Short mmCIF file of C-alpha atoms in Angstrom, two decimals:
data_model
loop_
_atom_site.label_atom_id
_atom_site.label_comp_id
_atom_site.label_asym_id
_atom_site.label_seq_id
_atom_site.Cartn_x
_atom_site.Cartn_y
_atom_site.Cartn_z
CA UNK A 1 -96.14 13.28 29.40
CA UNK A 2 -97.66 10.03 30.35
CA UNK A 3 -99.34 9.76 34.29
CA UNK A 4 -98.08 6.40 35.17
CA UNK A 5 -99.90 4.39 37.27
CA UNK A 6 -98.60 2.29 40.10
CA UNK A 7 -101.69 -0.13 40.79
CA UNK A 8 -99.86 -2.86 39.37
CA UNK A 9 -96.98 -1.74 41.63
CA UNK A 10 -99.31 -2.15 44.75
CA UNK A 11 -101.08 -5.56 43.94
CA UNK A 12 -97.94 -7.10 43.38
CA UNK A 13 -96.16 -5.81 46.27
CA UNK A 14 -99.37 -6.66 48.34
CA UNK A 15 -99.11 -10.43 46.85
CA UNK A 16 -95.72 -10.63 48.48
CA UNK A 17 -97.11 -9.39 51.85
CA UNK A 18 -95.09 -6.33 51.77
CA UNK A 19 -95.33 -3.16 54.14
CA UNK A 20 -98.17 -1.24 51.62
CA UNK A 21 -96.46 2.03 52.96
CA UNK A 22 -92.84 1.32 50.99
CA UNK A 23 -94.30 1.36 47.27
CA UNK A 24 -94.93 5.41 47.39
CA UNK A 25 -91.16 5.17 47.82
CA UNK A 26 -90.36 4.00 44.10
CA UNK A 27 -89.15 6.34 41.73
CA UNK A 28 -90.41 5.78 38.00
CA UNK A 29 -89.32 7.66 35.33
CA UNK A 30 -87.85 6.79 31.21
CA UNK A 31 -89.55 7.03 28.00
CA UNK A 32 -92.80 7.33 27.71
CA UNK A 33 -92.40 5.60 24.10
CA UNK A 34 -90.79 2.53 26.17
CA UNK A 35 -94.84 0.77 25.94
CA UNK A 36 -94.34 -2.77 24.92
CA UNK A 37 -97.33 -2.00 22.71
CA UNK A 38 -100.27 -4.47 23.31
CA UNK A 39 -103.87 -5.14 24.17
CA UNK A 40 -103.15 -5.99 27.58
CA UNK A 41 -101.59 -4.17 30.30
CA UNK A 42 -97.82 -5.31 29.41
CA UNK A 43 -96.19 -1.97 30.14
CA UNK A 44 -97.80 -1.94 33.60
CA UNK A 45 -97.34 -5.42 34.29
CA UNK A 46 -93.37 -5.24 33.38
CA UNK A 47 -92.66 -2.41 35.57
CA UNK A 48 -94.79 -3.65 38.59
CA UNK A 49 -92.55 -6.69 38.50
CA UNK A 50 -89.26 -5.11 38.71
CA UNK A 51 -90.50 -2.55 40.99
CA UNK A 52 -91.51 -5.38 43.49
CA UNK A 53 -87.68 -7.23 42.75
CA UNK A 54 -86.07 -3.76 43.62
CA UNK A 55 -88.38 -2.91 46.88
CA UNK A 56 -87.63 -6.68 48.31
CA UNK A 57 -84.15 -5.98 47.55
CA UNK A 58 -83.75 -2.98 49.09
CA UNK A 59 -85.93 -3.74 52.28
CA UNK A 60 -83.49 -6.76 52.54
CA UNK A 61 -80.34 -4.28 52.33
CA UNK A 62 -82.14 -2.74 55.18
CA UNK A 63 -82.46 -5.09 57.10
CA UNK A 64 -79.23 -6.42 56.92
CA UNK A 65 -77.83 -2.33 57.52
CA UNK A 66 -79.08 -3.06 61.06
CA UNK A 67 -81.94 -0.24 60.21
CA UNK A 68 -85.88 -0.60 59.89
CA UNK A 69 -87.86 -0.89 55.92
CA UNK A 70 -88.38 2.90 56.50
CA UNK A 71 -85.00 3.50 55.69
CA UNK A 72 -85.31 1.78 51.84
CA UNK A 73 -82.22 2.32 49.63
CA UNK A 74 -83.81 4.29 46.87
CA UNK A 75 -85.39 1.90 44.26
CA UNK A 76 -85.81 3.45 40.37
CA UNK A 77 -87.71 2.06 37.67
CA UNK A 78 -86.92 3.24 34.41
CA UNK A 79 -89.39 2.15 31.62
CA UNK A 80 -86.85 1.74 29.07
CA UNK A 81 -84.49 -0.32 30.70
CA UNK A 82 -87.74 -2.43 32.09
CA UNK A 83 -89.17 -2.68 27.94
CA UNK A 84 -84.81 -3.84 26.96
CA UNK A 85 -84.68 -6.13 29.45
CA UNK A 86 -88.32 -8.21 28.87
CA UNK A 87 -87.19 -8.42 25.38
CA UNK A 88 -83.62 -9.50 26.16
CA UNK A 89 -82.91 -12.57 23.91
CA UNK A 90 -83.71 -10.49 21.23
CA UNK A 91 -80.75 -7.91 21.54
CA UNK A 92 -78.03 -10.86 22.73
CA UNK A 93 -74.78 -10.64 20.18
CA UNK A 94 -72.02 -13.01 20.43
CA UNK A 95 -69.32 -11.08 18.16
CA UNK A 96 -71.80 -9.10 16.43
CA UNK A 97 -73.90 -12.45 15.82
CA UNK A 98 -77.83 -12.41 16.92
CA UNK A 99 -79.15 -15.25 19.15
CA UNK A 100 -81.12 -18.33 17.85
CA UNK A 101 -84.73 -17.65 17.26
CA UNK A 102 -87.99 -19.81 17.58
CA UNK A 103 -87.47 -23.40 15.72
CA UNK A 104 -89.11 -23.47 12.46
CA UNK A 105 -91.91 -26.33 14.22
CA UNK A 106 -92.31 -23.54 17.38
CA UNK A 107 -95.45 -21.95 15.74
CA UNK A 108 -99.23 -21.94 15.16
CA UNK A 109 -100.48 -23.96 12.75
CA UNK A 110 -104.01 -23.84 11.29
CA UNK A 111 -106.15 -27.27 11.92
CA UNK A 112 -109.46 -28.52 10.95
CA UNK A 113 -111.63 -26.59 13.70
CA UNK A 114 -108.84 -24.03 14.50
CA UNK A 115 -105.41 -23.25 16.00
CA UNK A 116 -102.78 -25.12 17.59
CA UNK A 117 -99.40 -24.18 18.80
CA UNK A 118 -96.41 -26.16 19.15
CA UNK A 119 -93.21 -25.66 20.95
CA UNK A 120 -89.99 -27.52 19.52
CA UNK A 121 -86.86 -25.59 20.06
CA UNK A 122 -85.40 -28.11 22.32
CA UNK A 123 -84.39 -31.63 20.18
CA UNK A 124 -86.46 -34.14 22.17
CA UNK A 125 -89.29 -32.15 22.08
CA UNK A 126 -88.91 -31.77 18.47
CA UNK A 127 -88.53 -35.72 18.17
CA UNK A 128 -91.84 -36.48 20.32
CA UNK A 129 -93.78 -33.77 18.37
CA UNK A 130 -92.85 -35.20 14.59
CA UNK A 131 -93.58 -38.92 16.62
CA UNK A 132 -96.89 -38.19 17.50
CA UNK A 133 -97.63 -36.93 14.21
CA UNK A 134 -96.22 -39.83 12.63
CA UNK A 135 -94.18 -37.63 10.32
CA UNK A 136 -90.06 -38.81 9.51
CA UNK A 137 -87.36 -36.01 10.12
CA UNK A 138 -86.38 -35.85 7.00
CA UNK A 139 -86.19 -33.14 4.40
CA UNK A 140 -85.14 -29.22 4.84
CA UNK A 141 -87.45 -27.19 7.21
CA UNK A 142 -89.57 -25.78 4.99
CA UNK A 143 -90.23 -29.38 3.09
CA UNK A 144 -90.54 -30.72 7.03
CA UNK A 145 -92.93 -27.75 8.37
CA UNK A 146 -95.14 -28.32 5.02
CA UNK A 147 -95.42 -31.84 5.92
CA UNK A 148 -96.38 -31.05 9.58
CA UNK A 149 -99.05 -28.28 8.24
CA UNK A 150 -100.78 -30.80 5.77
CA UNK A 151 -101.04 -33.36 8.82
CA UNK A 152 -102.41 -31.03 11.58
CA UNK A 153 -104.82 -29.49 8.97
CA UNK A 154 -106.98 -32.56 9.17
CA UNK A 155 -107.39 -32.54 12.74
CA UNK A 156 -109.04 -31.23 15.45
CA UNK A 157 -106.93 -28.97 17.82
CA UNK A 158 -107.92 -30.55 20.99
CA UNK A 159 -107.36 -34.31 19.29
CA UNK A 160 -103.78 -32.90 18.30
CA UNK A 161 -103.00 -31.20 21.54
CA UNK A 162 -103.70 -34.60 23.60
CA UNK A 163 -101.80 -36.51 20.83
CA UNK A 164 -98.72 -34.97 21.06
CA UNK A 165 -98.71 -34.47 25.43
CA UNK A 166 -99.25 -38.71 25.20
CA UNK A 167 -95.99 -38.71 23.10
CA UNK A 168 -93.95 -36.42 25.43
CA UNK A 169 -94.28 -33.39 23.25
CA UNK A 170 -95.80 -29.99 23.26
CA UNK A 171 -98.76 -28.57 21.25
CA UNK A 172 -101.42 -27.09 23.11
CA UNK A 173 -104.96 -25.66 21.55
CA UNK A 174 -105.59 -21.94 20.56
CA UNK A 175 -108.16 -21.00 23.33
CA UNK A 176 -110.63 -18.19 23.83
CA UNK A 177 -110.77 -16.65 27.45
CA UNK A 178 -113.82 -17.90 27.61
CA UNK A 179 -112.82 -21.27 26.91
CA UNK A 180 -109.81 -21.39 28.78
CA UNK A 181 -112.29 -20.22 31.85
CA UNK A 182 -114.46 -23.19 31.63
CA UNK A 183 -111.59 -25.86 30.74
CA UNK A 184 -110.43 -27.62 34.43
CA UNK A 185 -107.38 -26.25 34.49
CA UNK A 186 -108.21 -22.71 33.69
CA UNK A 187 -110.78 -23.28 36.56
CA UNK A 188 -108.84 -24.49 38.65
CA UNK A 189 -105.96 -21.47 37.95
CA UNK A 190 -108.49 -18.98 38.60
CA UNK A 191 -109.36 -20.27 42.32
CA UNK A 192 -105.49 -19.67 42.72
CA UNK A 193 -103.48 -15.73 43.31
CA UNK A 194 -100.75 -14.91 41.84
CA UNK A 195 -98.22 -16.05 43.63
CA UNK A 196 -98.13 -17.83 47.36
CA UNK A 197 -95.19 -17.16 49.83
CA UNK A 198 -96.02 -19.37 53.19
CA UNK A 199 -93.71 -20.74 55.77
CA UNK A 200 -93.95 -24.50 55.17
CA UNK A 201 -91.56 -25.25 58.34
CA UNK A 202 -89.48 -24.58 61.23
CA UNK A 203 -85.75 -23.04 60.80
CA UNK A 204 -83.44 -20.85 62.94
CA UNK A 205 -83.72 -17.03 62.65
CA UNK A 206 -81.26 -16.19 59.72
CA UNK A 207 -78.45 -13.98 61.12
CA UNK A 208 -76.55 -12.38 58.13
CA UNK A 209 -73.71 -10.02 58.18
CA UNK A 210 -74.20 -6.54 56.75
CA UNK A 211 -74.73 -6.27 53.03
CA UNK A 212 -71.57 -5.49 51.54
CA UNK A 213 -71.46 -3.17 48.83
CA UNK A 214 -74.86 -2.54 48.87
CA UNK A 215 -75.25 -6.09 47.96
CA UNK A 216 -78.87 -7.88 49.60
CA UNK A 217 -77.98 -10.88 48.80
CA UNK A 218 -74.29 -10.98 49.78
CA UNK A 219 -73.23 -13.98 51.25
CA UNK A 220 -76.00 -16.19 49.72
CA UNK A 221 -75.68 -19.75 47.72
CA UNK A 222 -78.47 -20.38 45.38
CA UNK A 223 -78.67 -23.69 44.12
CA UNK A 224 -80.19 -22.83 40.56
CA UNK A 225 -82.39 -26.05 39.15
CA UNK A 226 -84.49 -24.56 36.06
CA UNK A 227 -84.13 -24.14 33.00
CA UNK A 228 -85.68 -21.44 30.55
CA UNK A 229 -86.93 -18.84 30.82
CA UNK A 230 -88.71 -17.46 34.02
CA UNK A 231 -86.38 -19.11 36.68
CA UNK A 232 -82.95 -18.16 34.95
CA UNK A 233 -84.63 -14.76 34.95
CA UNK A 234 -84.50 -14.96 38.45
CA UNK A 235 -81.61 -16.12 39.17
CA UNK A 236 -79.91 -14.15 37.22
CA UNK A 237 -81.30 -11.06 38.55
CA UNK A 238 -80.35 -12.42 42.58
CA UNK A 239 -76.67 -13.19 40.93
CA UNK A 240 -76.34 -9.33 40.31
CA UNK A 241 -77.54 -8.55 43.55
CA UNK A 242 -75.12 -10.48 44.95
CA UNK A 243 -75.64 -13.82 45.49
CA UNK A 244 -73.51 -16.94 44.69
CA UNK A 245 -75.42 -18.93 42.07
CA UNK A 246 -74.77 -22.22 41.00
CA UNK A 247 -77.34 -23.40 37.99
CA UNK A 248 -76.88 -27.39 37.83
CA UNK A 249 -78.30 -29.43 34.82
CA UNK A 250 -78.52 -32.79 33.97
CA UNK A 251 -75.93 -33.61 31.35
CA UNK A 252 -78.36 -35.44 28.73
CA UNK A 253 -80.09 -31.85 28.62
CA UNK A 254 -78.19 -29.21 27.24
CA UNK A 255 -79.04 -25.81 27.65
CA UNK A 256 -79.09 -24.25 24.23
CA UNK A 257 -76.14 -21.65 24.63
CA UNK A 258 -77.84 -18.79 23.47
CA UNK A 259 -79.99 -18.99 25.86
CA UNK A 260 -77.37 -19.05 28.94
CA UNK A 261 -75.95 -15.80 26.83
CA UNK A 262 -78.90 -13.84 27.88
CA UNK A 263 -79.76 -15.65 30.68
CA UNK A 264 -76.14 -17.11 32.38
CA UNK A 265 -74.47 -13.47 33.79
CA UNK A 266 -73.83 -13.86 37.41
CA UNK A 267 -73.77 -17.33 37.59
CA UNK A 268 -72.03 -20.78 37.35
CA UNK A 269 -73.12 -23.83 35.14
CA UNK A 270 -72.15 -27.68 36.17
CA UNK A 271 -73.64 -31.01 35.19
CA UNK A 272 -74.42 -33.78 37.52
CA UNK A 273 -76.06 -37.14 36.99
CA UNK A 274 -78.12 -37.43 40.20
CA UNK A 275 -78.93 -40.86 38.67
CA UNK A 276 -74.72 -41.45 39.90
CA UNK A 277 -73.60 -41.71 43.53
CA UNK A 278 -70.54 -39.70 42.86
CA UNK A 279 -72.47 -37.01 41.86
CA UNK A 280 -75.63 -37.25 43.87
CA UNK A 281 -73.26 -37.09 46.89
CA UNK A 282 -71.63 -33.97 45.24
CA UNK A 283 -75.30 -32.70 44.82
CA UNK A 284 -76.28 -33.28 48.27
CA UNK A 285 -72.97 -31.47 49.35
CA UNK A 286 -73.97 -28.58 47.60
CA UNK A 287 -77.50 -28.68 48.87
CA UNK A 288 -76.59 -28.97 52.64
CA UNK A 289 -74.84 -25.49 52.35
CA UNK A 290 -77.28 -23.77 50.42
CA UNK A 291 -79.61 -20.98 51.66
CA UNK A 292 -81.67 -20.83 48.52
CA UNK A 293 -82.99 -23.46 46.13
CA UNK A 294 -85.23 -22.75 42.69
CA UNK A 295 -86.55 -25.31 40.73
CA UNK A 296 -88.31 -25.10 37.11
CA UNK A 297 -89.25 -28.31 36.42
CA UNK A 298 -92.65 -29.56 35.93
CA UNK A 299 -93.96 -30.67 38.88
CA UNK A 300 -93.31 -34.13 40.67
CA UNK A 301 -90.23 -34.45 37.83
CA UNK A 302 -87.62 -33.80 41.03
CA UNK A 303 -89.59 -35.62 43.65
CA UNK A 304 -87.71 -38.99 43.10
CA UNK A 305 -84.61 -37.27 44.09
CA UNK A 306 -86.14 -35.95 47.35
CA UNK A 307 -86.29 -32.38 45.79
CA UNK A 308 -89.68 -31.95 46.74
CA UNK A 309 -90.99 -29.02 48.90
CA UNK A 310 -92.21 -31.56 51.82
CA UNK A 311 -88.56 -33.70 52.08
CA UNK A 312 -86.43 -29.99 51.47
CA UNK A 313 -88.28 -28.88 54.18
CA UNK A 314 -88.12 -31.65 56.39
CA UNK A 315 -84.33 -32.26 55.73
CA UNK A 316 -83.00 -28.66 55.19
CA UNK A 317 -85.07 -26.60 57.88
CA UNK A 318 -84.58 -22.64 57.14
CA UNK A 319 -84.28 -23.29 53.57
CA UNK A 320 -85.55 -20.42 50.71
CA UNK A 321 -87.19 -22.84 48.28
CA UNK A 322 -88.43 -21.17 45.19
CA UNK A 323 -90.96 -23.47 42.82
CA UNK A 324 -92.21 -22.57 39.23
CA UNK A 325 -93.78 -24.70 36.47
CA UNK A 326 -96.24 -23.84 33.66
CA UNK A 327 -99.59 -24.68 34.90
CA UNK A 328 -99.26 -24.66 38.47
CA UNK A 329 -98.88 -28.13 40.69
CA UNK A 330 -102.93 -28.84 40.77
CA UNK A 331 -105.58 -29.79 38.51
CA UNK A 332 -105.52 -32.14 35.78
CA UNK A 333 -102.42 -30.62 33.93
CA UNK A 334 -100.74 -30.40 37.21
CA UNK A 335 -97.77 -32.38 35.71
CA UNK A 336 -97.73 -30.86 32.74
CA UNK A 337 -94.61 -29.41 30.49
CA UNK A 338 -95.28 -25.85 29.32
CA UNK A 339 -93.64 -22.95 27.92
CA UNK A 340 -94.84 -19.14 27.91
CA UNK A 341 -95.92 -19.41 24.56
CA UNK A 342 -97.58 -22.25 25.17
CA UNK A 343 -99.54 -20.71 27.83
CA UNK A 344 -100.25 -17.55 26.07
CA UNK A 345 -102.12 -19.93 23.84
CA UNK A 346 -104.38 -22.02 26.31
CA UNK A 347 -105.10 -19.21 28.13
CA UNK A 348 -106.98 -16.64 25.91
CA UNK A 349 -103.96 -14.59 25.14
CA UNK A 350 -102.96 -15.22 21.60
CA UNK A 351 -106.68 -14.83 20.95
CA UNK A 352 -106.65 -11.03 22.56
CA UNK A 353 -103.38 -10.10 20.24
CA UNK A 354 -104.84 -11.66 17.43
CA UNK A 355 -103.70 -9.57 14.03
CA UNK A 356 -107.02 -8.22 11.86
CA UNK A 357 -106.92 -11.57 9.80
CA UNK A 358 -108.05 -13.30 12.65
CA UNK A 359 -104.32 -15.65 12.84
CA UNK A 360 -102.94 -15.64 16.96
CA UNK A 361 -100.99 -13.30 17.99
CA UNK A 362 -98.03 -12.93 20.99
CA UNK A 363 -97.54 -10.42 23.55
CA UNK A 364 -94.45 -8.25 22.06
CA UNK A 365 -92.32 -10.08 25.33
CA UNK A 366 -91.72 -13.72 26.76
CA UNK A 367 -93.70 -11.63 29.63
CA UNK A 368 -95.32 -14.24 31.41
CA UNK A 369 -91.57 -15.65 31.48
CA UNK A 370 -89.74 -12.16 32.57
CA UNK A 371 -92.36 -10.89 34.67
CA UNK A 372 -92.79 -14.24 36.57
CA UNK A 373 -88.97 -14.29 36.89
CA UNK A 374 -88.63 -10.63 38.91
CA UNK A 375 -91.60 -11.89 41.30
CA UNK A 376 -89.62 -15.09 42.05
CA UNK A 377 -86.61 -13.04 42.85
CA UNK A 378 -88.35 -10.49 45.03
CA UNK A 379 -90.01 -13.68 46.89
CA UNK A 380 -86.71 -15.09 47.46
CA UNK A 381 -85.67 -11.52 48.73
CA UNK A 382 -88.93 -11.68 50.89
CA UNK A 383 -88.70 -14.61 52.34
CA UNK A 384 -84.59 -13.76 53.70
CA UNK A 385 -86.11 -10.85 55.16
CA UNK A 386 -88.84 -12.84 57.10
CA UNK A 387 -86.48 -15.38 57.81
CA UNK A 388 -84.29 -12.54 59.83
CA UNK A 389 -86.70 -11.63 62.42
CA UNK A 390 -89.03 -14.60 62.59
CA UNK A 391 -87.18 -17.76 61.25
CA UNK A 392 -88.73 -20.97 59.28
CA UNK A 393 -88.45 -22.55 56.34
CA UNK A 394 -90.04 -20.77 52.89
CA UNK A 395 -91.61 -21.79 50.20
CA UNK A 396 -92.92 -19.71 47.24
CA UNK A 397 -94.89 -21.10 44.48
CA UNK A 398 -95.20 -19.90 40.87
CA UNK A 399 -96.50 -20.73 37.72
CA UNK A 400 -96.95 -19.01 34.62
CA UNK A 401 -100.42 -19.50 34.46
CA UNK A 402 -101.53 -18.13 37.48
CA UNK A 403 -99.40 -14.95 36.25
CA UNK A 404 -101.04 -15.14 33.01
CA UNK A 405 -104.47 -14.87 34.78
CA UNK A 406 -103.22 -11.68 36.57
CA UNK A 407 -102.31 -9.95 33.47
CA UNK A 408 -105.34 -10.67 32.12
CA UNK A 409 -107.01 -9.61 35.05
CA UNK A 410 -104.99 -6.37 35.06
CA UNK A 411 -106.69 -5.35 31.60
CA UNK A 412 -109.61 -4.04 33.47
CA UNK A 413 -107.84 -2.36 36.35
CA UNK A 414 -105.98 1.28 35.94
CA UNK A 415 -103.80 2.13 32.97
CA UNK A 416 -100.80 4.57 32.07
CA UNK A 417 -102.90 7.92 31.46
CA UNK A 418 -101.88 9.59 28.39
CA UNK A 419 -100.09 9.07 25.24
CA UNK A 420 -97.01 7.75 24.52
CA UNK A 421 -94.50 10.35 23.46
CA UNK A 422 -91.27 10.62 21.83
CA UNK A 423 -89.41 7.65 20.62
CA UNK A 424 -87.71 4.34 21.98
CA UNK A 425 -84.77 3.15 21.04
CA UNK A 426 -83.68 0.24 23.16
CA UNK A 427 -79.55 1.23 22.53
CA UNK A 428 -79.37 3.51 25.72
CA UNK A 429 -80.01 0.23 27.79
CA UNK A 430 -77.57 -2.17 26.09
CA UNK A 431 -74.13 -3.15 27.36
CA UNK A 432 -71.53 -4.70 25.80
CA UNK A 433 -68.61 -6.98 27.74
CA UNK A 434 -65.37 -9.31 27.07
CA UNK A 435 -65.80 -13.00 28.28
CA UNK A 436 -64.81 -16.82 27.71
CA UNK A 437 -67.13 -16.76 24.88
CA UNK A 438 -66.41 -13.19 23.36
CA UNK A 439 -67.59 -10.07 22.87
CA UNK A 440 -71.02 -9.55 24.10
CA UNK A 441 -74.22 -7.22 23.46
CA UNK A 442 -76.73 -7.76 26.08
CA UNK A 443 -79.60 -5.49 28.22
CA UNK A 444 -78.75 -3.93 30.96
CA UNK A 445 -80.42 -5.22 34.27
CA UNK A 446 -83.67 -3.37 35.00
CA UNK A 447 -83.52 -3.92 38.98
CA UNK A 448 -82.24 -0.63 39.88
CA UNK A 449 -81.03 -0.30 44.04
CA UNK A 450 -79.41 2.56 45.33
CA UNK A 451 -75.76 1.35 46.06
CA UNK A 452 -76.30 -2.30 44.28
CA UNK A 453 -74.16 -2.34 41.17
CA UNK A 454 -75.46 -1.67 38.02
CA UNK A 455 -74.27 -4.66 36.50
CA UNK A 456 -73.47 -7.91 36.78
CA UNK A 457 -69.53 -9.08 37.24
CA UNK A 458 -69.74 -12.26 35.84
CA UNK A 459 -70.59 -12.62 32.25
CA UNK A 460 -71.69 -16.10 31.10
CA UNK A 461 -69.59 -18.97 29.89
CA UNK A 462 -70.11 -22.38 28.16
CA UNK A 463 -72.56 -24.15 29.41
CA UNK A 464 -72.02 -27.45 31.92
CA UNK A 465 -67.95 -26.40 31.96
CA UNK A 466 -67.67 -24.66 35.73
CA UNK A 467 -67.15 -27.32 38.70
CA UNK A 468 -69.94 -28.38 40.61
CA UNK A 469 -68.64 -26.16 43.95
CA UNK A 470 -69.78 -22.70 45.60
CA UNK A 471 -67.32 -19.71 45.25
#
């Protein structure tokens, strides 16, 4: 039987200035065999992130019961359903069919002084990528990626990653932790925690009614503007605890639809052209009655719509705003697109799971994505709770880079003690449901609330086809 430690547990909760006194109140248990086997901390870092999500939700149910946070609904943290769910896109079935995997350009690719990788599931990213390399889309994949391998094997990794970023694309250079420490932007990440939650305005002390159901976030309208993977993540996981969310996209960017499988339960999906009046006034309708708003762009990419935290703030005092990006909104790749793999490159981490021939490795989760998604949501949850007692307007800031720099922080703090025993087997933590689409595998939520429902009610539909309206 494995000791398992709950450091991680009270670092994160601590980040999220949370009573320190609440975490001994978080039941663990599960397979010991559930590990998410790595060099870093991943186990520990998975469950400290849902374990924060399901104390902020229950303190909020609390709160809204008309009692004090000593009175916690009882939060459980089960290490299976915590290693099912950080690896959910890889047990999604539509009809028995598996999700879409990694494009055949989303790799690492071998160059003249080193590694690169490249992210290209998404068309236009694909385009810009194959631009900058000054390659035609032509061929089959495998002719295409040869093409791409004998191009990027003549140059240098940094020359490449600058390349493509001019282009519009994504590549970014395999890094050492050593040289992702003296880059500027890994500097600059490191001067930064791992999260910040600060009251950015003034706003009237939220009154809510009691949470029905056991439901925290019953009653609330989050206005859902991010796309994968983190910021669905958390959305999705303040959908099941009750909230009304509303993810809006631009219709020129489709969401790839496996994807909003995993990621959509709980939630609506519109389009609107904020570029149109029609539907900029529908937005601004839609924003004027929310109570939450999470955006996953890269930073400034909203500001010419007024989305920014200053003008939410100024125009929509007591608003929850929730902000993540991939390399935080500072520094010289403060505007910067990224992905999780992307920033499991730059930042030393491919280099640390590297395989005994030396090639990158991957964490065996999207973890930067997952875990940074159940802190969002338990900052959300945070910040209602503030907002009930002493009022103002929220903001929380993210960025996967900041929680890549905790986890590899983490690798020198406390581990599980122990061995793993037994087996894992992810099938006692998978659901299956009926909906628009069909029948559908998926992992069961890992936020686990006394009296919140186990699931969500809502599973996903197509994507962009709900209307652009709460309820």
């Amino acid at each position: 039987m494995i000791k398992r430690s709950t450091s991680a547990v009270t670092r994160a909760w601590a980040a999220l200035g949370g009573d320190p006194a609440l975490v001994a109140t978080v039941a663990h248990g599960g397979p010991d065999a559930a590990t998410l086997p790595s060099s870093l901390p991943v186990r520990e870092f998975a469950r400290a992130t849902v374990a924060v999500c399901g104390l902020a939700a229950a303190e909020l149910t609390a709160v809204r019961q008309g009692g004090d946070r000593g009175g916690l609904p009882q939060v459980t943290v089960d290490d299976g359903a915590v290693a099912t769910a950080f690896t959910s896109e890889r047990h999604i079935r539509l009809d028995g069919r598996a999700g879409g995997t990694f494009a055949p350009l989303s790799r690492f690719w071998r160059t003249a002084d080193g590694w690169v990788r490249t992210h290209a599931n998404y068309p236009h990213h694909r385009a810009r990528l194959l631009a900058a390399l000054e390659i035609d889309d032509t061929g089959d994949d495998e002719a295409l990626a040869t093409r791409v391998a004998d191009v990027l094997a003549e140059r240098r990794a940094g020359d490449v990653e600058e390349t493509v970023y001019a282009a519009g694309g994504l590549a970014i250079a395999v890094r050492t932790p050593g040289e992702w420490a003296t880059h500027p932007q890994g500097a600059v990440v490191a001067r930064h925690p791992l999260l910040s939650l600060d009251r950015v305005g003034e706003g009237p002390v939220r009154t809510m009614p009691d949470a029905r159901e056991g439901l925290p976030a019953h009653g609330l309208r989050v206005l859902d503007l991010t796309r994968v993977l983190a910021g669905p993540v958390a959305t999705r996981t303040l959908a099941l605890l009750g909230a009304d969310v509303l993810r809006i996209d631009p219709p020129h960017l489709p969401e790839d639809q496996d994807t909003l499988n995993d990621t959509g339960f709980g939630k609506k999906t519109a389009t609107l052209d904020l570029t149109r009046t029609t539907d900029r006034t529908a937005f601004e309708d839609l924003l004027t009655t929310a109570d939450v708003v999470v955006t996953g762009y890269r930073p400034g990419a909203l500001d010419r719509h007024g989305l920014s935290a200053e003008d939410l703030a100024e125009r929509h005092p007591g608003l929850v705003i929730g902000q993540l990006s991939a390399w935080g909104a500072y520094g010289p790749w403060g505007g910067r697109r990224g992905f999780d793999s992307l920033v499991q490159a730059a930042t030393g981490i491919a280099v640390m799971e590297a395989g005994p021939d030396g090639r990158p490795g991957a964490l065996p989760a999207q973890a930067l994505d997952h875990g940074t998604g159940y802190l969002l949501a338990a900052a959300v949850l945070r910040a209602l709770t503030e907002q009930h007692t002493n009022g103002g307007t929220r903001l929380a800031r993210f960025a996967l880079a900041q929680t890549a720099a905790w986890l590899t922080g983490e690798s020198t703090r406390d581990r599980d003690e122990g061995e793993p025993e037994g087996t894992y087997e992810p099938e006692a933590w998978l659901r299956e449901t009926d909906g628009p689409l069909g029948r559908l595998r998926y992992a069961a939520p890992p936020v686990t609330v006394e009296g919140a429902p186990a699931d969500w009610r809502r599973p996903p539909g197509v994507w962009g086809t709900d209307p652009a309206q709460w309820g």
